[in-house]
mmCIF file of C-alpha atoms in Angstrom:
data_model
loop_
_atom_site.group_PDB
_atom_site.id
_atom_site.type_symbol
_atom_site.label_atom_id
_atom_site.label_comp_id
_atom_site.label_asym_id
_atom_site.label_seq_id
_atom_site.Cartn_x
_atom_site.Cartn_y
_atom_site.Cartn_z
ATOM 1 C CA UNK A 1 0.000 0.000 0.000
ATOM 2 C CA UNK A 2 1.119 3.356 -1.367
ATOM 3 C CA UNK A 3 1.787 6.512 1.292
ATOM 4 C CA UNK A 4 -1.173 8.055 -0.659
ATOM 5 C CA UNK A 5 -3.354 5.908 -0.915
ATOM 6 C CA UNK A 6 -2.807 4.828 2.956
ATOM 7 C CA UNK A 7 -3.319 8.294 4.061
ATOM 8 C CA UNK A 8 -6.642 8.256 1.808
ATOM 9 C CA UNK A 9 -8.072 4.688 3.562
ATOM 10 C CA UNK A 10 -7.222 6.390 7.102
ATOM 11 C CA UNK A 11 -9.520 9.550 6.534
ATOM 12 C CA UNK A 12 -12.426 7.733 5.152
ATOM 13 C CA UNK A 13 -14.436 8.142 8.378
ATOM 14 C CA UNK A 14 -13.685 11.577 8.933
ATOM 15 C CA UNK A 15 -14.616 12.500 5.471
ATOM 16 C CA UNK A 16 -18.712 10.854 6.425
ATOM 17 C CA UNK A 17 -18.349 13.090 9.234
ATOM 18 C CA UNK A 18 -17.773 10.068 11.431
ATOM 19 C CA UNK A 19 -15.637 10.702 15.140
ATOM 20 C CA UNK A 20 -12.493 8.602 16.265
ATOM 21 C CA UNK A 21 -15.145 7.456 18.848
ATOM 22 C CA UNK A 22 -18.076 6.962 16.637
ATOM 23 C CA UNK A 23 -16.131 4.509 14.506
ATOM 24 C CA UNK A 24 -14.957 2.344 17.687
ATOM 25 C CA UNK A 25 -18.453 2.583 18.760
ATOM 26 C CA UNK A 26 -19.829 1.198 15.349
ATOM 27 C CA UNK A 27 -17.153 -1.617 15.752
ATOM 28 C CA UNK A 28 -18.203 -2.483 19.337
ATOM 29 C CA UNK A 29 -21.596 -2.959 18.227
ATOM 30 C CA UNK A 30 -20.796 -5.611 15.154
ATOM 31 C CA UNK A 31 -18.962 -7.204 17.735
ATOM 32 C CA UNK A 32 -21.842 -7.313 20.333
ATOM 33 C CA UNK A 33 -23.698 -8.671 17.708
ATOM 34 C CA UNK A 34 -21.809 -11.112 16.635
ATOM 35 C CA UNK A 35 -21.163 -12.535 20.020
ATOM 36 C CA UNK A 36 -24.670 -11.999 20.697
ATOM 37 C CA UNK A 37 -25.586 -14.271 17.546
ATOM 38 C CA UNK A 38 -22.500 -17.043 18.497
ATOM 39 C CA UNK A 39 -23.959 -17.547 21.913
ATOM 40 C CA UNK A 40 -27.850 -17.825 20.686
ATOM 41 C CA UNK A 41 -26.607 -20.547 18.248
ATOM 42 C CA UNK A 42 -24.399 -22.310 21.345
ATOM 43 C CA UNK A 43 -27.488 -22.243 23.240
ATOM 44 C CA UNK A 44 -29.524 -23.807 20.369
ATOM 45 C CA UNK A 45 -27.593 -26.669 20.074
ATOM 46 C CA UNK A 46 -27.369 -27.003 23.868
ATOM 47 C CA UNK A 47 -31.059 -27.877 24.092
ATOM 48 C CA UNK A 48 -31.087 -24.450 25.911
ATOM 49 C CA UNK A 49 -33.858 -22.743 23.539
ATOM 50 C CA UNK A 50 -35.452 -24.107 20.695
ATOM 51 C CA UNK A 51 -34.945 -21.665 18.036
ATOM 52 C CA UNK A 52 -31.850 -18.887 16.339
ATOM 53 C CA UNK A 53 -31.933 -17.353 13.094
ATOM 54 C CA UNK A 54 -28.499 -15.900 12.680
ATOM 55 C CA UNK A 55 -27.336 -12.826 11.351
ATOM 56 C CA UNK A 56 -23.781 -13.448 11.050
ATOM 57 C CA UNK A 57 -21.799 -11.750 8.015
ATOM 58 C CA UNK A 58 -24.478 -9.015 8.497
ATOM 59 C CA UNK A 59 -23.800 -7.364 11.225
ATOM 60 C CA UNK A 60 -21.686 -4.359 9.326
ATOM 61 C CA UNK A 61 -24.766 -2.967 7.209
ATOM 62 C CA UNK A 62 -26.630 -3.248 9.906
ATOM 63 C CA UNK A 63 -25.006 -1.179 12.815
ATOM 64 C CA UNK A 64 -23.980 1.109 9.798
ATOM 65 C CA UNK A 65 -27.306 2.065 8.873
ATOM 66 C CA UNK A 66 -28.662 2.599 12.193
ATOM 67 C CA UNK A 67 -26.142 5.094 13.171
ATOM 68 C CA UNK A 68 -26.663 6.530 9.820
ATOM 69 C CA UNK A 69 -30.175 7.554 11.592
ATOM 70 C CA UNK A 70 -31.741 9.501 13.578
ATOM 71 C CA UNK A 71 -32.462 6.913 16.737
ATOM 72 C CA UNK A 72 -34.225 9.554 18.792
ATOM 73 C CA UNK A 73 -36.635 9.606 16.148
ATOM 74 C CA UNK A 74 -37.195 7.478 13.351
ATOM 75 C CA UNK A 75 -38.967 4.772 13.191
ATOM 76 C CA UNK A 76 -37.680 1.206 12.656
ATOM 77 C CA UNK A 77 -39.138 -1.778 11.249
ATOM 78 C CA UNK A 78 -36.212 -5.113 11.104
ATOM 79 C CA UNK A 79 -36.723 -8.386 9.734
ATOM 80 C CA UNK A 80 -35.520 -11.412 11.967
ATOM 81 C CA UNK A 81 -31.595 -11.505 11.683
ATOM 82 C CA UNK A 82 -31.322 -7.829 12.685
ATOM 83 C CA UNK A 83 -29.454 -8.457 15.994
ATOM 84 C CA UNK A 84 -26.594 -5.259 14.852
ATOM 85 C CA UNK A 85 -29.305 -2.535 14.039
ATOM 86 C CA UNK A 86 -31.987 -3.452 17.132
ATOM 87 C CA UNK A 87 -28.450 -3.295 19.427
ATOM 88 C CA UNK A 88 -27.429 -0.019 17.620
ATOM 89 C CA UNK A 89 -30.539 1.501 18.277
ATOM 90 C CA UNK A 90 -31.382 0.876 21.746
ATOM 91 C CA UNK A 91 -32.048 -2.504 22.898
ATOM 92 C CA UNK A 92 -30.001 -4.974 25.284
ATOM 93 C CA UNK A 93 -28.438 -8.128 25.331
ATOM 94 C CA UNK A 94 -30.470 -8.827 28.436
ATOM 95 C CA UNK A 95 -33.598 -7.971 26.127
ATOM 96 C CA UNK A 96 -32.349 -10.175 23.457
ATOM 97 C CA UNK A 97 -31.724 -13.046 25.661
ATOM 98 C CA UNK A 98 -35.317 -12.703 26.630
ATOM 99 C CA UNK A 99 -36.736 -12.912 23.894
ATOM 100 C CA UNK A 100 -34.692 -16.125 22.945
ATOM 101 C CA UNK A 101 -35.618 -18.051 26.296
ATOM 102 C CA UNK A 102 -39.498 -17.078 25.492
ATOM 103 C CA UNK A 103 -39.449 -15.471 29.037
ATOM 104 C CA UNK A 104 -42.048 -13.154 30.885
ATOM 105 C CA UNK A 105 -40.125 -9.905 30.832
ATOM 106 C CA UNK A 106 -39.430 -10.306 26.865
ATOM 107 C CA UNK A 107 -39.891 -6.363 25.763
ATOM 108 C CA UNK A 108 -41.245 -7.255 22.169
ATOM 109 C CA UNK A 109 -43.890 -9.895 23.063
ATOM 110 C CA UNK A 110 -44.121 -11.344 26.746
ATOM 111 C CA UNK A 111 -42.149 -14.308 25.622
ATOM 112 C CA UNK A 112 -44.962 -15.181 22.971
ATOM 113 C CA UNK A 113 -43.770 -14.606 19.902
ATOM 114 C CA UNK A 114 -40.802 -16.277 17.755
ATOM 115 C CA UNK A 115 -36.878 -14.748 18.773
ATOM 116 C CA UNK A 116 -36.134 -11.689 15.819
ATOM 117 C CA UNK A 117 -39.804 -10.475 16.053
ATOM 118 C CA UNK A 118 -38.332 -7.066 17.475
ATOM 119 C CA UNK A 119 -40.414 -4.316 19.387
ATOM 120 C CA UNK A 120 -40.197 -1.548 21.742
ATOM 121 C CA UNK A 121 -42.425 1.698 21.688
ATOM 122 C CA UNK A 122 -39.301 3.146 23.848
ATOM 123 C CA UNK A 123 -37.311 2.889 20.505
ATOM 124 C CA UNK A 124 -40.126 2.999 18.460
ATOM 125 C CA UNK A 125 -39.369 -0.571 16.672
ATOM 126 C CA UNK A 126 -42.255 -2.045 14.968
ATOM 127 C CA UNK A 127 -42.917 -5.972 15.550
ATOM 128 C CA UNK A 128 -42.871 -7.616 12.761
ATOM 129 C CA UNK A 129 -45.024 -10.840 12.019
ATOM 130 C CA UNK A 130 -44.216 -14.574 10.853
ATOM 131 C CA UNK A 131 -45.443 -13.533 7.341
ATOM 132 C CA UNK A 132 -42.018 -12.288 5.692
ATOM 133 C CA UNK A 133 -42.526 -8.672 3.892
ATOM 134 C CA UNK A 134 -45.417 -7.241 5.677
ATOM 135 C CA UNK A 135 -43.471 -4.921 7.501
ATOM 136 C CA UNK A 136 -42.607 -2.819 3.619
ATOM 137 C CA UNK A 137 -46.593 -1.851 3.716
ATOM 138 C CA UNK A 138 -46.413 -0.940 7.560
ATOM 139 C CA UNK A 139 -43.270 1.536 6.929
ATOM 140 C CA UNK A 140 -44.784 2.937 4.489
ATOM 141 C CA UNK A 141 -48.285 3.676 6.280
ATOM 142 C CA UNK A 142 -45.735 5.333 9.133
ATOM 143 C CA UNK A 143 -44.268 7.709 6.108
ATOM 144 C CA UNK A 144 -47.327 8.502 5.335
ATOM 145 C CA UNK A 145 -48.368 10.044 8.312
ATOM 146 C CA UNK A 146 -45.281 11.836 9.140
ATOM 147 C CA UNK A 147 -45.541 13.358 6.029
ATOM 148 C CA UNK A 148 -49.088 14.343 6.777
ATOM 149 C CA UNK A 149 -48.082 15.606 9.930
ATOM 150 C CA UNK A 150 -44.774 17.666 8.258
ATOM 151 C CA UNK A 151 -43.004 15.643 11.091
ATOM 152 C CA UNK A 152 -39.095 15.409 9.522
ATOM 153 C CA UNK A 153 -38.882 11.826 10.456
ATOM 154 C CA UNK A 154 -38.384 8.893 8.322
ATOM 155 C CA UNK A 155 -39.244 5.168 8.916
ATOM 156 C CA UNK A 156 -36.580 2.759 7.664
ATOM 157 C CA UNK A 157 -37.579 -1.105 6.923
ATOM 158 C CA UNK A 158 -35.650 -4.323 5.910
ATOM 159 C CA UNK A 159 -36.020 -7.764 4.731
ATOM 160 C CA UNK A 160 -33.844 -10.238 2.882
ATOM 161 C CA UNK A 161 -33.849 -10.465 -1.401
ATOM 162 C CA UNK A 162 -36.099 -13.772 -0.787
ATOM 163 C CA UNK A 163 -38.680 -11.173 0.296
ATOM 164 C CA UNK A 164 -38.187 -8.598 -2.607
ATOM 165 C CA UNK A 165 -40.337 -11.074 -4.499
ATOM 166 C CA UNK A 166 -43.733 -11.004 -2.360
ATOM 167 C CA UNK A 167 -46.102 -8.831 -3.512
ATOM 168 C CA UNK A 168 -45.855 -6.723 -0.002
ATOM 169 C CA UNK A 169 -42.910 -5.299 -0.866
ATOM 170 C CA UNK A 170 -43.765 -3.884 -4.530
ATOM 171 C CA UNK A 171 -47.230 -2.650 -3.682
ATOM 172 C CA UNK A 172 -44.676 -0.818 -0.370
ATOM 173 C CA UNK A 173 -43.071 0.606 -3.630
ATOM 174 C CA UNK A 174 -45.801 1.285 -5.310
ATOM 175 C CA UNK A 175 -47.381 3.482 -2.882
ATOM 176 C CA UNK A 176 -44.063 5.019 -1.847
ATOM 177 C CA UNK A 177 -42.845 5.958 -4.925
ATOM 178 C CA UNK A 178 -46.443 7.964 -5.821
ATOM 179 C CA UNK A 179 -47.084 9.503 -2.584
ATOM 180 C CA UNK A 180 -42.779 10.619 -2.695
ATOM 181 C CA UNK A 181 -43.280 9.346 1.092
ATOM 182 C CA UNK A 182 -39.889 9.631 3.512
ATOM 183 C CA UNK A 183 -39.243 5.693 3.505
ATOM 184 C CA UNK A 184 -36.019 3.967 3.242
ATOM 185 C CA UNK A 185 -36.582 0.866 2.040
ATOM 186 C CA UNK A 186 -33.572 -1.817 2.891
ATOM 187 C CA UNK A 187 -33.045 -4.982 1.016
ATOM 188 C CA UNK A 188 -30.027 -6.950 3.046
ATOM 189 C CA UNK A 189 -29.356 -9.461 0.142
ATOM 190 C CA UNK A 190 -27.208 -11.888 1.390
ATOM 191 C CA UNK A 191 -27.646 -14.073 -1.758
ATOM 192 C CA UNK A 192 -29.959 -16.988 -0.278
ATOM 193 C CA UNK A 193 -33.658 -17.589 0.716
ATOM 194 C CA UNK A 194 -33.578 -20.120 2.668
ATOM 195 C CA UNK A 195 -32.216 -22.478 0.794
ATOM 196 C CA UNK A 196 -32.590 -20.995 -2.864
ATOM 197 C CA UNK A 197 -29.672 -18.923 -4.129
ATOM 198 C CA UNK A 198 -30.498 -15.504 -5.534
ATOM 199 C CA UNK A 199 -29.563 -16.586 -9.068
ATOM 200 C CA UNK A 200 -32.610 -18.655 -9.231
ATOM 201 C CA UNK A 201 -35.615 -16.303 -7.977
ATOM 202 C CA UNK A 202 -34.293 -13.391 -8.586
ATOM 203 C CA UNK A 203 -33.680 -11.661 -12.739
ATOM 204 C CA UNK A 204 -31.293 -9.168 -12.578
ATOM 205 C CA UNK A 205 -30.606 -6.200 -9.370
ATOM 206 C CA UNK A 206 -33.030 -5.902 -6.831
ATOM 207 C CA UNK A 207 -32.013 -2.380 -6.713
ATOM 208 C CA UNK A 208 -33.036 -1.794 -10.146
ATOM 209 C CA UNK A 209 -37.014 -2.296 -9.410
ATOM 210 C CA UNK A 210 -36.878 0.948 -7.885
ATOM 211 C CA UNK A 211 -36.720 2.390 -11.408
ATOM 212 C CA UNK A 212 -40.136 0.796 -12.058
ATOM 213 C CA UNK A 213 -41.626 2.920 -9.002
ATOM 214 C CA UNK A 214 -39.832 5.838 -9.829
ATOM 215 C CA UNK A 215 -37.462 6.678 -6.838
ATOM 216 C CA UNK A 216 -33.486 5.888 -6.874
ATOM 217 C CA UNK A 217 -32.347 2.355 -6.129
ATOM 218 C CA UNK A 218 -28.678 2.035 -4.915
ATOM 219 C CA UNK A 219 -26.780 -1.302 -4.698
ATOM 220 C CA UNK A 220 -23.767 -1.343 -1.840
ATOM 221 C CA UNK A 221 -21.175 -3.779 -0.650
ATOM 222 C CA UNK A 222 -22.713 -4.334 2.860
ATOM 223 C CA UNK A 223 -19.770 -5.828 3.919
ATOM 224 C CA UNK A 224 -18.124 -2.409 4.094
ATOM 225 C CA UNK A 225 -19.718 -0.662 7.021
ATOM 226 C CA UNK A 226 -18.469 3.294 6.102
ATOM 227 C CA UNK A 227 -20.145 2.565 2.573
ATOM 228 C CA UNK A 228 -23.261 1.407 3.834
ATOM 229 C CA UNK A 229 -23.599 4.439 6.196
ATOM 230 C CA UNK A 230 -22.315 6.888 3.407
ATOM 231 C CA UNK A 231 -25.584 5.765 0.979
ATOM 232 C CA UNK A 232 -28.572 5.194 4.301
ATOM 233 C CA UNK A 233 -27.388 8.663 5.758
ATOM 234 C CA UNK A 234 -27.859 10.329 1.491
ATOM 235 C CA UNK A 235 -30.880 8.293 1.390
ATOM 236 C CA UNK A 236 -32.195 10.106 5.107
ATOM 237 C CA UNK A 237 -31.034 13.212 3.782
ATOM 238 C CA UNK A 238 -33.280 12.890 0.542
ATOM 239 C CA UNK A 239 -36.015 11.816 2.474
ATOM 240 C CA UNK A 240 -36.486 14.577 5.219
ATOM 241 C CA UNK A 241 -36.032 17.401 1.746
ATOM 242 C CA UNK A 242 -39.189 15.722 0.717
ATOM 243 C CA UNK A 243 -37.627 14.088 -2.237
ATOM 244 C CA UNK A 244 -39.518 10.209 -1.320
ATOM 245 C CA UNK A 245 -38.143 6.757 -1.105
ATOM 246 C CA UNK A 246 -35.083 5.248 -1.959
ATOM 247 C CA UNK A 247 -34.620 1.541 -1.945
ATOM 248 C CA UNK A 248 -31.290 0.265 -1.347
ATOM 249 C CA UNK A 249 -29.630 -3.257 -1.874
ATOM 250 C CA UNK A 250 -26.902 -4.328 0.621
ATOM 251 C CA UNK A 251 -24.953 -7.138 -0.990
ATOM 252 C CA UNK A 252 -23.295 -9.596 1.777
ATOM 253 C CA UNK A 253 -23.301 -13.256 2.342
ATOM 254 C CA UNK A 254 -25.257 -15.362 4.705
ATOM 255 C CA UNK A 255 -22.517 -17.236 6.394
ATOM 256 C CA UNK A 256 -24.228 -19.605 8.799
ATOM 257 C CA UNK A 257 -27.459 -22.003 7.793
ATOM 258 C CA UNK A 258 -30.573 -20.110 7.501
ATOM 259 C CA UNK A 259 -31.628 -21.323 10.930
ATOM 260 C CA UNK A 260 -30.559 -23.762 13.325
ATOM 261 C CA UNK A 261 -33.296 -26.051 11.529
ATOM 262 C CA UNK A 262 -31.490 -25.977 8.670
ATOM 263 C CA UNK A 263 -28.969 -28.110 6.799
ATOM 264 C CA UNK A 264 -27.119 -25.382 4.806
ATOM 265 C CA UNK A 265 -24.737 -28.397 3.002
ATOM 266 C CA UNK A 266 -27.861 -29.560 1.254
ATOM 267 C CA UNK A 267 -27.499 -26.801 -1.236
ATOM 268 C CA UNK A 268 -23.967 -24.956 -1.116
ATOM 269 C CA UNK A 269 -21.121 -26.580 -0.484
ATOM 270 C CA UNK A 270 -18.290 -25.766 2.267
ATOM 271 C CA UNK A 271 -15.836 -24.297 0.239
ATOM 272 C CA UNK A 272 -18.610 -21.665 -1.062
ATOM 273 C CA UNK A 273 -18.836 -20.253 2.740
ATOM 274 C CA UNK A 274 -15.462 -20.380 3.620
ATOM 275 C CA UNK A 275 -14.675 -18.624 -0.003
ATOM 276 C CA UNK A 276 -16.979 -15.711 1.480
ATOM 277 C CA UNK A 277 -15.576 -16.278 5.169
ATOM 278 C CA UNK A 278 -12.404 -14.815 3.965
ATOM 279 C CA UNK A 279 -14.177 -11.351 2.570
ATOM 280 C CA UNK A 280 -15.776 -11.145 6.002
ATOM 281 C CA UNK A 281 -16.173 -7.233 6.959
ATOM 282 C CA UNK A 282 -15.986 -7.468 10.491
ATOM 283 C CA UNK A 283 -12.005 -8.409 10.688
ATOM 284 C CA UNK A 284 -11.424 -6.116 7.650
ATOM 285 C CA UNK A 285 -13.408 -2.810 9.865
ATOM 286 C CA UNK A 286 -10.919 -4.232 12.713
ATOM 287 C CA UNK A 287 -7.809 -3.787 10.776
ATOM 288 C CA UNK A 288 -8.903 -0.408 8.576
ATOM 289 C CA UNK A 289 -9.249 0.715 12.614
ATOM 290 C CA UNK A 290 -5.647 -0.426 13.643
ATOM 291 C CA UNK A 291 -4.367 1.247 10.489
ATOM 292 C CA UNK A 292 -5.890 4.271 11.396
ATOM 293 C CA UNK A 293 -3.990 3.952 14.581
ATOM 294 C CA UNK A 294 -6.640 4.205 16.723
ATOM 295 C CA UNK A 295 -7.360 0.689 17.587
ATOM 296 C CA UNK A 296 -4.795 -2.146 18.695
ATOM 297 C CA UNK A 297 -4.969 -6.422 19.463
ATOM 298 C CA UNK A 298 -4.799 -5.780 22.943
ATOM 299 C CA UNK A 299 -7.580 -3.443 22.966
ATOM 300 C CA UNK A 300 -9.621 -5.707 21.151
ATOM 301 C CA UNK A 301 -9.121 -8.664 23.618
ATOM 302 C CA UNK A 302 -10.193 -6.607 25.871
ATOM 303 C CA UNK A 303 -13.177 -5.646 24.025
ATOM 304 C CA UNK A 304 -14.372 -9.245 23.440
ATOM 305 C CA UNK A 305 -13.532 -10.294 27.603
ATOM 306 C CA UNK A 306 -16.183 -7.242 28.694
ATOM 307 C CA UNK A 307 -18.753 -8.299 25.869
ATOM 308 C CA UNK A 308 -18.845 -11.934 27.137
ATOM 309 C CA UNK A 309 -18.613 -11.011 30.678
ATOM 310 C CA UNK A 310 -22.153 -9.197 29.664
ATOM 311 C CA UNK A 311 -23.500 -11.933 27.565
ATOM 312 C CA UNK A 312 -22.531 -14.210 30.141
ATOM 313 C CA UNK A 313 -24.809 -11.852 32.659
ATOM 314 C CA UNK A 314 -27.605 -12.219 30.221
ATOM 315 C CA UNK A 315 -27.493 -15.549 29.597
ATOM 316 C CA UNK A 316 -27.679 -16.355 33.303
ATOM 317 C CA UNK A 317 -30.530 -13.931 34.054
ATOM 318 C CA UNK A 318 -32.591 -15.098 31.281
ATOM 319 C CA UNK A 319 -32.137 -18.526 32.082
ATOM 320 C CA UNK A 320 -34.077 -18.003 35.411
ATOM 321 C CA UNK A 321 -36.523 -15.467 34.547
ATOM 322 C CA UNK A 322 -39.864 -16.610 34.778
ATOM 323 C CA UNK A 323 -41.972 -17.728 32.067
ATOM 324 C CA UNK A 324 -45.170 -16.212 31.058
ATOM 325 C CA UNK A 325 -48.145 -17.282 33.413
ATOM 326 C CA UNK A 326 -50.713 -19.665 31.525
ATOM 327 C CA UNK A 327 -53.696 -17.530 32.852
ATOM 328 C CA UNK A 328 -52.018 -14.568 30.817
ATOM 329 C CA UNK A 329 -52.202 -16.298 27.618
ATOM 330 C CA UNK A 330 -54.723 -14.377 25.802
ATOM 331 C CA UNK A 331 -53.382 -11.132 27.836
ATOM 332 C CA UNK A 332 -52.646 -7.989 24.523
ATOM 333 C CA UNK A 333 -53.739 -10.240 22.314
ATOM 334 C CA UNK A 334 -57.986 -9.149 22.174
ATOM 335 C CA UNK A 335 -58.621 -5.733 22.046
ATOM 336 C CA UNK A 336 -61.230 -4.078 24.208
ATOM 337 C CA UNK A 337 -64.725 -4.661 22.928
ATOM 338 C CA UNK A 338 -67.022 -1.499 22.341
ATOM 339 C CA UNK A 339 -68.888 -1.968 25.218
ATOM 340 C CA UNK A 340 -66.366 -2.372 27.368
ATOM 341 C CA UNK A 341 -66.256 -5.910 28.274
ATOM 342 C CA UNK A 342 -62.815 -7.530 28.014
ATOM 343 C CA UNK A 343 -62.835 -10.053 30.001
ATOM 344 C CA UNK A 344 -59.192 -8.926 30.459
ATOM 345 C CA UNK A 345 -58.025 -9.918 27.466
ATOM 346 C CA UNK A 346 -56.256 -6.742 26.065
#
């Protein structure tokens, strides 16, 4: 590497407007993540909880984009692998653990719905629903009204490229791209639904559709965090002028199964992940922050010792939590009748 071109590499940050400290927080959060997503997979296995959708090889677009926005207040709508972004933009590991053990005190659902259905009205985070791709209409309903309201907000939504092919997300498009509406609308392609690579549902860019709706469409490496917040934080921008939607396609690689009910080696082989393993973004933000001289190895051990220390303080309190109470089954899941009678289920 030239003297040029390392000075060049070393100022990217800076040039986005992003702090010394803002980077190293952006790191510490893909590695939270990460850990996050190795110890819900450990537990898996374990017998410990039934179910983990990992989000591994994502983790960079995701805690990009969030800080790319305005998490006082936006609103956000994730899809289930969005450990980075729901970390990023307010919630714990404690809450995540939660969720995972299906226990009482579970801030998105009361331990009743399925681990990656995120919500909190604190961080104004949607829930999303078993059905992949309704969130794209519900984001959109949100623009709406803030642009009724003149309210310079936007509401940001993702899903994987499997998804880009329901009919949720283009009639989302549809009425985005006519009402101009302050939407960002995320596609994390990480090049497999389930178990169906993107060469064989999908003809051509996803980020090209936006064309047909008439707003921009941008494709990104989403393995390269400062990228990925350099396009969401233009596509913010664009949004609060009034200038409507932009849809953007965030390129990575899914590098664990789709779930842990999954057999991944039924349709790619081994050398195919590892082959992507090796472009992984994490280690490569880790180095571009050594280079920059403002990170080192031993500061990084350190990192990953206090992270575990408070996944291992999760783990242990949401292994003992209580579970919800059986008479509270039906409890927020009725609304309140018109003439009042509940029966307290509400």
């Amino acid at each position: 590497m030239t003297p040029d071109v390392t000075v060049r590499e070393r100022s990217r940050h800076e040039q986005l407007g992003i702090s010394d400290d803002q980077a190293l927080e952006m790191y510490r959060m893909m590695v939270l993540a990460r850990k996050y997503d190795e110890r819900g997979l450990l537990l898996q296995r374990a017998g410990k909880v039934g179910f983990h959708v990992s989000g591994i090889g994502q983790e960079m677009t995701q805690v990009a984009a969030a800080f790319a926005l305005d998490r006082e207040r936006d609103y956000f709508l994730p899809y289930y692998r969005d450990y980075g972004f729901v970390l990023s933009v307010g919630l714990t590991v404690k809450d995540l653990m939660l969720s995972i053990f299906a226990k009482a005190e579970d801030i998105s659902s009361g331990g009743r719905q399925m681990p990656g259905h995120f919500g909190s009205k604190r961080h104004r985070i949607v829930t999303g629903s078993s059905p992949v791709t309704t969130q794209v209409p519900h984001a959109v309903g949100i623009a709406l009204a803030a642009k009724m309201r003149k309210q310079d907000i936007v509401s940001y939504v993702t899903f994987g490229e499997g998804s880009s092919n329901q009919g949720d997300f283009h009639e989302g498009c549809n009425f985005a791209g006519v009402h101009r509406l302050p939407v960002i609308i995320m596609c994390q392609n990480n090049q497999y639904a389930i178990s169906v690579p993107l060469s064989k549902q999908t003809a051509g860019k996803i980020s090209d559709r936006a064309a047909g709706y008439g707003f921009p469409g941008v494709r990104v490496d989403g393995t390269d965090p400062l990228e990925v917040y350099r396009v969401v934080k233009e596509a913010r921008e664009r949004a609060i002028r009034g200038e409507g939607p932009t849809l953007i396609e965030s390129v990575m690689y899914r590098l664990q199964p789709h779930s842990t009910s999954d057999n991944d080696l039924a349709y790619r082989t081994k050398e195919e992940v590892e082959q992507h393993r090796a472009n992984d973004g994490l280690p490569r933000f880790k180095q571009y922050l050594i280079d920059c001289g403002i990170w080192s190895e031993a500061q990084d051990e350190a990192l990953v010792k206090e992270l575990l220390a408070i996944i291992n303080e999760a783990t242990a309190y949401a292994e003992e939590a209580p579970y919800p109470h059986p008479d509270e089954t039906y409890t927020h899941v009725y609304a309140e009748s018109e003439g009042g009678a509940s029966n307290g289920r509400y």
